[in-house]
mmCIF file of C-alpha atoms in Angstrom:
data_model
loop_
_atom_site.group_PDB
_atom_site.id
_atom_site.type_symbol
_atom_site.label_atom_id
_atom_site.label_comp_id
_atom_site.label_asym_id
_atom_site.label_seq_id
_atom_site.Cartn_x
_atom_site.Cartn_y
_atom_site.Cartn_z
ATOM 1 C CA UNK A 1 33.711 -10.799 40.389
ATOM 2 C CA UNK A 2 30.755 -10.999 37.843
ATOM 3 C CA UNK A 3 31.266 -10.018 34.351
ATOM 4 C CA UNK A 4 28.751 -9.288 31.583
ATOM 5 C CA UNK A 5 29.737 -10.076 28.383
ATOM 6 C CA UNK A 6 26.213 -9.830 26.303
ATOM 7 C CA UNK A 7 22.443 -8.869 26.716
ATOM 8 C CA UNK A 8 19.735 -10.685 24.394
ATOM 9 C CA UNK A 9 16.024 -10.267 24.846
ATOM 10 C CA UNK A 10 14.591 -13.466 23.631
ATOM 11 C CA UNK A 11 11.848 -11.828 21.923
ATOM 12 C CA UNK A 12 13.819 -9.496 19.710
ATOM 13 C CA UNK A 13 17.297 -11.614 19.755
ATOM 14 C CA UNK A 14 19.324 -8.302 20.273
ATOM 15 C CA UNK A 15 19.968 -5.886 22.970
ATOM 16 C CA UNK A 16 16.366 -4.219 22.316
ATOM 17 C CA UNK A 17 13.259 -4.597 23.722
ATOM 18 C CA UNK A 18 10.101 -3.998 25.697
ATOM 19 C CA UNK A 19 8.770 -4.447 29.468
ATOM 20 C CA UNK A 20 7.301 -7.738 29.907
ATOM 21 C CA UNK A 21 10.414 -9.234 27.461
ATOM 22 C CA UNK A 22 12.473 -12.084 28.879
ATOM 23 C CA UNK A 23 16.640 -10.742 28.678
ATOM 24 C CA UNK A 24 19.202 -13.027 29.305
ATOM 25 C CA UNK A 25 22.607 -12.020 30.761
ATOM 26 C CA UNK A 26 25.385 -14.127 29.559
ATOM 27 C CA UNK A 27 28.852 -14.050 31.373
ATOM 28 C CA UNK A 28 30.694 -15.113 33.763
ATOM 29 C CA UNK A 29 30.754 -15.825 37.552
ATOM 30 C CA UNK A 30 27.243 -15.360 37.509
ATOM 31 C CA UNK A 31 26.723 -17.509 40.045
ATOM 32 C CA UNK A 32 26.045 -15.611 43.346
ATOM 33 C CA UNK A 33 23.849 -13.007 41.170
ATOM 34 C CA UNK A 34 20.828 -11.899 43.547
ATOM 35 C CA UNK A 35 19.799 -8.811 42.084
ATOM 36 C CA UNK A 36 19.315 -7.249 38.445
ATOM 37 C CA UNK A 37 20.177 -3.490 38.188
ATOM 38 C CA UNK A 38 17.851 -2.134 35.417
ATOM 39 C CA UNK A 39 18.975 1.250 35.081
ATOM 40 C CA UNK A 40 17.810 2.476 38.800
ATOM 41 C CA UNK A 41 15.026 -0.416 39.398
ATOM 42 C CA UNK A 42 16.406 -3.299 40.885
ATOM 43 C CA UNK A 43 14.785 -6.456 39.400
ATOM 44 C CA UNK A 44 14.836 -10.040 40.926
ATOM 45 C CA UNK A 45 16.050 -12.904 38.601
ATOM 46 C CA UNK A 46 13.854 -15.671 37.118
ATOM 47 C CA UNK A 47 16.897 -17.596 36.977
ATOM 48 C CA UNK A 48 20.693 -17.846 38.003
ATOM 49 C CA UNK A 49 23.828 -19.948 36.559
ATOM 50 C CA UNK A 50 27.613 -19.578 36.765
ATOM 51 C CA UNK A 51 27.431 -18.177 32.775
ATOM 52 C CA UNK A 52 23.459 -16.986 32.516
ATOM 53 C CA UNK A 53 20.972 -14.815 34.768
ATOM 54 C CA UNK A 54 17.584 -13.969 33.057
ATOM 55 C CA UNK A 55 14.977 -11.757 34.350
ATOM 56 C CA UNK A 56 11.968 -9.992 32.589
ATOM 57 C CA UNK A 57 11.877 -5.990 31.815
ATOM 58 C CA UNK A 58 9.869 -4.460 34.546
ATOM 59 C CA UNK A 59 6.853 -2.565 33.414
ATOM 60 C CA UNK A 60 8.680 0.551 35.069
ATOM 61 C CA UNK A 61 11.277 0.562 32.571
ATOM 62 C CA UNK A 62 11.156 4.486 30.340
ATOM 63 C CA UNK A 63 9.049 4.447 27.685
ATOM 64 C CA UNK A 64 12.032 4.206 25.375
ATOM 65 C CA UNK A 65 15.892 5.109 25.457
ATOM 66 C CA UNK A 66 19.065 3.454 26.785
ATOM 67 C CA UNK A 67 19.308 1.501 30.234
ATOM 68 C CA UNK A 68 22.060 0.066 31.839
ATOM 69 C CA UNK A 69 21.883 -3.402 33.093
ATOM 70 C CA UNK A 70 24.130 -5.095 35.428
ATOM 71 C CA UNK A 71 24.352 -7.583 38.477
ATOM 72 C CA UNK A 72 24.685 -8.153 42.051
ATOM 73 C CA UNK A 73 26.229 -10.389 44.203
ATOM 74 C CA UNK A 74 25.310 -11.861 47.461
ATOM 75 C CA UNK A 75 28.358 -10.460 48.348
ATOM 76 C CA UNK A 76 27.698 -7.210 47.647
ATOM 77 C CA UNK A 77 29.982 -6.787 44.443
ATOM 78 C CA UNK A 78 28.002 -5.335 41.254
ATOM 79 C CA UNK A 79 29.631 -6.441 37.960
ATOM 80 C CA UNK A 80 30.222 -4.062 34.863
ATOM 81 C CA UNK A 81 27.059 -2.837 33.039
ATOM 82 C CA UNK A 82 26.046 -3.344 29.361
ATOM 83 C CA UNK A 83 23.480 -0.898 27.054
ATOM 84 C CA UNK A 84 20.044 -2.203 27.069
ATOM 85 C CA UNK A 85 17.596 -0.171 24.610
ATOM 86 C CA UNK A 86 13.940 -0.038 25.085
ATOM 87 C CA UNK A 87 12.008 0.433 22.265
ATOM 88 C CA UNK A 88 8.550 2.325 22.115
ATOM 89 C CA UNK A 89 5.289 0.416 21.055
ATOM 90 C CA UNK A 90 4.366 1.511 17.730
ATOM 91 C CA UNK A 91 1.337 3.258 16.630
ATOM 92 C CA UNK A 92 -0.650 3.923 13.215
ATOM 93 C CA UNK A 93 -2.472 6.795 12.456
ATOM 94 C CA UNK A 94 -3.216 5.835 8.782
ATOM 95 C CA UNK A 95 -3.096 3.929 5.134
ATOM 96 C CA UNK A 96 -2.282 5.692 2.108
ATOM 97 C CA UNK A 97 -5.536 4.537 0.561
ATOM 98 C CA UNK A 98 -8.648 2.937 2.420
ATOM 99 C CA UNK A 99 -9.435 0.270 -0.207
ATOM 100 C CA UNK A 100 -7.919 -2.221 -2.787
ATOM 101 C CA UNK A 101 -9.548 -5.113 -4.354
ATOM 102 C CA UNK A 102 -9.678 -8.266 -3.108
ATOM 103 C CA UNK A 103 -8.283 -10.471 -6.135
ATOM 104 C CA UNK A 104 -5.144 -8.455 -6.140
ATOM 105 C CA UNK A 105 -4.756 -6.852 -2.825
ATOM 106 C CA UNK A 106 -2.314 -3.745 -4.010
ATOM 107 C CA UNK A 107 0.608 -1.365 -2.743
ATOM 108 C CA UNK A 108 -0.007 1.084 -0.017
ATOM 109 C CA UNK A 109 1.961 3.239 2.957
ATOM 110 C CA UNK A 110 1.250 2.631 6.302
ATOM 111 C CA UNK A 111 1.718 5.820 8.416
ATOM 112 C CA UNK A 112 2.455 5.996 12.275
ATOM 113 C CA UNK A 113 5.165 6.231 15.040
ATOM 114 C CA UNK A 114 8.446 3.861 15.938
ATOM 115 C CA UNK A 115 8.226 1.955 12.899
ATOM 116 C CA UNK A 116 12.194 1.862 12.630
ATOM 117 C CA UNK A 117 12.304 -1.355 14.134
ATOM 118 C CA UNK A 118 9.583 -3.108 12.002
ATOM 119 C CA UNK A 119 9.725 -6.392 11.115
ATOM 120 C CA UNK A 120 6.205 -7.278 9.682
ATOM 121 C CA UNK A 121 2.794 -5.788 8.961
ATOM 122 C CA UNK A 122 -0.594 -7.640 9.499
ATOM 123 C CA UNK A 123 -3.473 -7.146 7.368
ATOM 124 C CA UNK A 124 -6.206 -8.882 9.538
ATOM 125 C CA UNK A 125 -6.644 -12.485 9.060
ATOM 126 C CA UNK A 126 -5.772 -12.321 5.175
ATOM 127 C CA UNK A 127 -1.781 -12.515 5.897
ATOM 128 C CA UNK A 128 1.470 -11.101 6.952
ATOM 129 C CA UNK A 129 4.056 -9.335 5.072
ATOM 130 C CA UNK A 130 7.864 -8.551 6.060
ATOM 131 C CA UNK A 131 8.971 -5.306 5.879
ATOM 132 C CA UNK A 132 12.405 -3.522 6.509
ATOM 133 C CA UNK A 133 11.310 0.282 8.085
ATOM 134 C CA UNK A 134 13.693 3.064 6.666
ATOM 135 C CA UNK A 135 11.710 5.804 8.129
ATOM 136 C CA UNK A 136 10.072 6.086 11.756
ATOM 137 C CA UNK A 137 6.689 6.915 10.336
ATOM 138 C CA UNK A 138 5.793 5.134 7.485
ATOM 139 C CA UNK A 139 6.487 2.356 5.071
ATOM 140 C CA UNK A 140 5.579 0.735 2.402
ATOM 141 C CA UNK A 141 4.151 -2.552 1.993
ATOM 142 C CA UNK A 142 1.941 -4.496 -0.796
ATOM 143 C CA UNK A 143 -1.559 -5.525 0.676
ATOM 144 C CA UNK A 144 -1.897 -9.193 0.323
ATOM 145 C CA UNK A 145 -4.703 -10.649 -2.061
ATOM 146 C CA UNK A 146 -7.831 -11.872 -0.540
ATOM 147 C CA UNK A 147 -9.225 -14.434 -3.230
ATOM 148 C CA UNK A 148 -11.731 -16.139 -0.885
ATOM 149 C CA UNK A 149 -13.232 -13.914 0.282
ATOM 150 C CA UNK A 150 -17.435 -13.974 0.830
ATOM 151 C CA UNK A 151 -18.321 -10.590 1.533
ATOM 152 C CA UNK A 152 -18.479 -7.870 -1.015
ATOM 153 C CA UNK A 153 -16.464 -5.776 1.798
ATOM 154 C CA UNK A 154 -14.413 -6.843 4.243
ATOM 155 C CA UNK A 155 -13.082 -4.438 6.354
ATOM 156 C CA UNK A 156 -9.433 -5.524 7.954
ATOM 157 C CA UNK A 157 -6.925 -4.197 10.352
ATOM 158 C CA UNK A 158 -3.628 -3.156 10.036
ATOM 159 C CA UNK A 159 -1.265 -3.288 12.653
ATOM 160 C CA UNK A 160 3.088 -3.499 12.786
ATOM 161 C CA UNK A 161 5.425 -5.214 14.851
ATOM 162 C CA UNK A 162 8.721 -3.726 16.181
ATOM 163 C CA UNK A 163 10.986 -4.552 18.770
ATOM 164 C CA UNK A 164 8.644 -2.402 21.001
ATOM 165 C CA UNK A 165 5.742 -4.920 20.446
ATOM 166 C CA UNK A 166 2.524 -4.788 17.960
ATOM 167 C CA UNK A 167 0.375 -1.510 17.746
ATOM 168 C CA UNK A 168 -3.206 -1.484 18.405
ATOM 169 C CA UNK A 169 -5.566 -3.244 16.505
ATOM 170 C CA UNK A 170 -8.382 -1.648 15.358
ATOM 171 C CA UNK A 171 -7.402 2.102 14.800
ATOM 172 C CA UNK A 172 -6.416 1.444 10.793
ATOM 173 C CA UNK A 173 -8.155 -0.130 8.476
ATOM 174 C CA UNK A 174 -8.668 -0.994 4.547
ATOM 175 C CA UNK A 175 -11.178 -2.531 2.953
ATOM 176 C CA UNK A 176 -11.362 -5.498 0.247
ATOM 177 C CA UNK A 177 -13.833 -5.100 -2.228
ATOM 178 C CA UNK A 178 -14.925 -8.336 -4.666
ATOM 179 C CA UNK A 179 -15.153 -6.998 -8.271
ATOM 180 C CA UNK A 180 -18.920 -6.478 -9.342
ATOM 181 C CA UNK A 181 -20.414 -9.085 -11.842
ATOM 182 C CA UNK A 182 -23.770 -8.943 -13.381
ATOM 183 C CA UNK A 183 -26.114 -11.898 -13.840
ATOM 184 C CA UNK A 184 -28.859 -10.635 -16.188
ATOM 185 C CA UNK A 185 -30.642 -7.609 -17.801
ATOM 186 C CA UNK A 186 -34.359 -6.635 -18.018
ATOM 187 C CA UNK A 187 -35.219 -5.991 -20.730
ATOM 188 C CA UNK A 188 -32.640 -7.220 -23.145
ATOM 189 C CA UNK A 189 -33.508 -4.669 -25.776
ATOM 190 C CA UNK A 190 -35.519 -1.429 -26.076
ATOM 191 C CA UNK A 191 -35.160 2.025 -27.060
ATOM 192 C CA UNK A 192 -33.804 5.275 -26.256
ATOM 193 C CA UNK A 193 -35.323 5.994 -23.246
ATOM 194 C CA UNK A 194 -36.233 3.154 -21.691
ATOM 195 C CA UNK A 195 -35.565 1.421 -18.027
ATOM 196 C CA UNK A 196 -33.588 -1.301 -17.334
ATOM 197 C CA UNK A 197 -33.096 -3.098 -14.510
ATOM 198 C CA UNK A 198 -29.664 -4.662 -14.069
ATOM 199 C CA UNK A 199 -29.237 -7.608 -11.968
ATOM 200 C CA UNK A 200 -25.736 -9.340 -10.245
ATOM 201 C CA UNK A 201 -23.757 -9.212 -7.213
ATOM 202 C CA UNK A 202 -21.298 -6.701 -4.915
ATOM 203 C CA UNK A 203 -22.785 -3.287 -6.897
ATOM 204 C CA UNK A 204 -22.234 -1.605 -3.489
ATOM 205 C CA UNK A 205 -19.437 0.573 -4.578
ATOM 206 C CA UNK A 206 -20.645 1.033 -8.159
ATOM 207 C CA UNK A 207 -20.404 4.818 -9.350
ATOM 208 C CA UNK A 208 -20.851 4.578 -13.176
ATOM 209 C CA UNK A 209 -20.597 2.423 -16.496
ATOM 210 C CA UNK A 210 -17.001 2.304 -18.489
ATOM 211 C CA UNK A 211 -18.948 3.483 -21.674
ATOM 212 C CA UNK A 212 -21.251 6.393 -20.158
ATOM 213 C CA UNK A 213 -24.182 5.747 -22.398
ATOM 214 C CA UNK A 214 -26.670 5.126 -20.020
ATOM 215 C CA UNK A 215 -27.626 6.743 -16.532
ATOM 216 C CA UNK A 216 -27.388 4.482 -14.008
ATOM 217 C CA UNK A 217 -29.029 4.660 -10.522
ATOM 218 C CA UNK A 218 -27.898 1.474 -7.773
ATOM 219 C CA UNK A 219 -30.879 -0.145 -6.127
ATOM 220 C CA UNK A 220 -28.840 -1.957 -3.883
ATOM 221 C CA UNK A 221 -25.592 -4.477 -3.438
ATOM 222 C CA UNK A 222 -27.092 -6.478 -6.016
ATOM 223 C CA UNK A 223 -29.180 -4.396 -8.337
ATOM 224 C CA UNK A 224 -29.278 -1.153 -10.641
ATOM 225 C CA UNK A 225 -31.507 0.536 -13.111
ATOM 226 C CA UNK A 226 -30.263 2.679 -16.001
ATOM 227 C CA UNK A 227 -32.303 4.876 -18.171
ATOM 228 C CA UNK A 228 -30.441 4.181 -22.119
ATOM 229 C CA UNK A 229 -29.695 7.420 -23.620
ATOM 230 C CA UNK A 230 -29.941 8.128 -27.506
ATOM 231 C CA UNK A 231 -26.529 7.483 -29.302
ATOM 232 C CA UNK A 232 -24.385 10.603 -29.874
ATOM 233 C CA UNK A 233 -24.762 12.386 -33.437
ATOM 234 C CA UNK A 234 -21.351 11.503 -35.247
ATOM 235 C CA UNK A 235 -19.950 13.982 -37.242
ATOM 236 C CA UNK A 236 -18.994 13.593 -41.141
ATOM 237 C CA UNK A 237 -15.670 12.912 -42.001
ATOM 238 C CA UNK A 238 -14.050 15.085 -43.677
ATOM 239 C CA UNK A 239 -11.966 14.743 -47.146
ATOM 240 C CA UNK A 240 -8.706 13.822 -46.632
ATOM 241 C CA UNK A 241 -8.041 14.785 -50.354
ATOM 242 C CA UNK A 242 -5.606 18.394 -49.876
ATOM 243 C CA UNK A 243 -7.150 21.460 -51.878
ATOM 244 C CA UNK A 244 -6.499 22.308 -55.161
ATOM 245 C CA UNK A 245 -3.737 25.398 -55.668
ATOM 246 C CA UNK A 246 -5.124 28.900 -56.048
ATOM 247 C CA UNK A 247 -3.023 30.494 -59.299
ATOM 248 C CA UNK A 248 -1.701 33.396 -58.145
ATOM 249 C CA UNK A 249 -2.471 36.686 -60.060
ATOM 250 C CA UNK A 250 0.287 37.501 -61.031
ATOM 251 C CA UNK A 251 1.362 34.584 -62.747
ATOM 252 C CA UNK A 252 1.864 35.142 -66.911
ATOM 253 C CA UNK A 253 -0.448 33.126 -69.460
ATOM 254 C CA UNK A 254 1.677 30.372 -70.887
ATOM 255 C CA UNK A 255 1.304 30.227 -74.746
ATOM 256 C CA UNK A 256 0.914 26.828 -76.361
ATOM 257 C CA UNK A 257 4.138 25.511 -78.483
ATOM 258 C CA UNK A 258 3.930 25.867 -81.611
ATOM 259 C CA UNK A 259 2.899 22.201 -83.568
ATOM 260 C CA UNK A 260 5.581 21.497 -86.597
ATOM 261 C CA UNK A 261 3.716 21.186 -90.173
ATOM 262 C CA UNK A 262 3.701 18.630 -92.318
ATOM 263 C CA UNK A 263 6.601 19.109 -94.181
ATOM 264 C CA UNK A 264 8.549 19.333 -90.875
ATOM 265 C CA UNK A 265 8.684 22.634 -90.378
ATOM 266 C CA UNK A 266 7.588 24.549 -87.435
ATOM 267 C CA UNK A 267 4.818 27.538 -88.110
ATOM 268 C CA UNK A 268 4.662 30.237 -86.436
ATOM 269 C CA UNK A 269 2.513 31.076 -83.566
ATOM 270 C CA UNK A 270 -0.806 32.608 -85.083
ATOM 271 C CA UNK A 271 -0.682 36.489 -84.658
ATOM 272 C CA UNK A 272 -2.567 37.899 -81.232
#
């Protein structure tokens, strides 16, 4: 009689997989095999030898969960069955952050369902990076850079891969920005109070300057004009020198010592 002595799903490499996935059955007197029993489907093999039968998940495999797989003979005679464990596709509901600049790319969390068996996340066409899932709902994975990018914004998806397939494209997204860089200024000096009109290139995210002394108003992607304020008043410094003491009042008046005379000796204090 038949016996089973491993599953592998040639996607995945393990016991774990998907519908559509190609499994092999290695064993033993495999030979006679007609029939796959998937649990309660009965699946017809792709292919039969005396130590190998493969066949292909059927699409009407659970959702996800254990299934137990063995094989029948022409003769009748069903071998023993082995655990096969069907993993749910994975799906993502979200990003920690929606943006990170594209000469750095930078850390985020990607948030979902059936990430346990993650093996790598996708950020669009900029790259792919390997992760290890400790948690079924999120992890946590650095955002490749994008250094050539054209665009000010490009807009990428995010998707995983488990051993239950790839999640949708399309429902999470970040966006690269290019850092803003300015290519002249009209004019090049004024007043308080004047306009300016700043020229340059990705200004589309652009919210204010680092210094604050101007008010700034974007035009567009590639312009802005700022109105210059007056400089802020700056205050006098003040002494670092500490204050004299204040005597107290009750202090007693010191008299002067008395200077020694000529000949040496010392007169008396003069009479108060």
């Amino acid at each position: 009689m038949a016996t089973i002595t491993s599953l592998v799903d040639t996607t995945t490499t393990t016991n774990q997989g998907k519908p559509g996935d190609t499994v092999q059955i290695n064993g033993t007197a495999l030979a006679t095999t007609t029939r796959v029993n998937f649990g309660s489907a009965a699946v017809t093999p792709t292919g039969v030898t005396a130590t190998q039968v493969t066949f292909v998940v059927p699409s009407a495999a659970p959702c996800s969960g254990q299934v137990s797989v063995s094989v029948t003979s022409s003769a009748g005679a069903t071998s023993n069955a082995l655990p096969f464990f069907v993993i749910a596709t994975p799906t993502t509901t979200g990003l920690s952050a929606v943006c990170v600049p594209a000469a750095t790319g930078g850390s985020l969390t990607l948030f979902g369902t059936n990430f346990l068996t993650g093996t790598q996340v996708a950020v669009g066409t900029v790259g792919n990076v390997a992760v290890t899932p400790t948690q079924p709902s999120q992890v946590a994975f650095t955002a490749p850079a994008n250094p050539g990018q054209v665009p000010c914004v490009s807009t990428q998806a995010v998707t995983i891969t488990t051993a239950g397939g790839t999640s949708t494209s399309g429902t999470t997204l970040v966006d690269y920005y290019k850092a803003p860089a300015i290519t002249s200024v009209a004019p090049t000096s004024g007043t308080a109070g004047d306009t300016i009109t700043i020229n340059g290139t990705c200004f589309v995210t652009f919210t204010d300057s680092a210094t604050a002394t101007a008010v700034f108003t974007p035009v567009g992607d590639t312009q802005l004009t700022a109105d210059v304020l007056p400089p802020s008043p700056i205050c006098p410094r003040t002494s670092a020198r500490p204050p004299e003491p204040t005597p107290s009042p009750s202090s007693a008046a010191i008299s002067p010592s008395p200077a020694p005379s000529a000949s040496g000796a010392i007169r008396p204090p003069p009479s108060m």
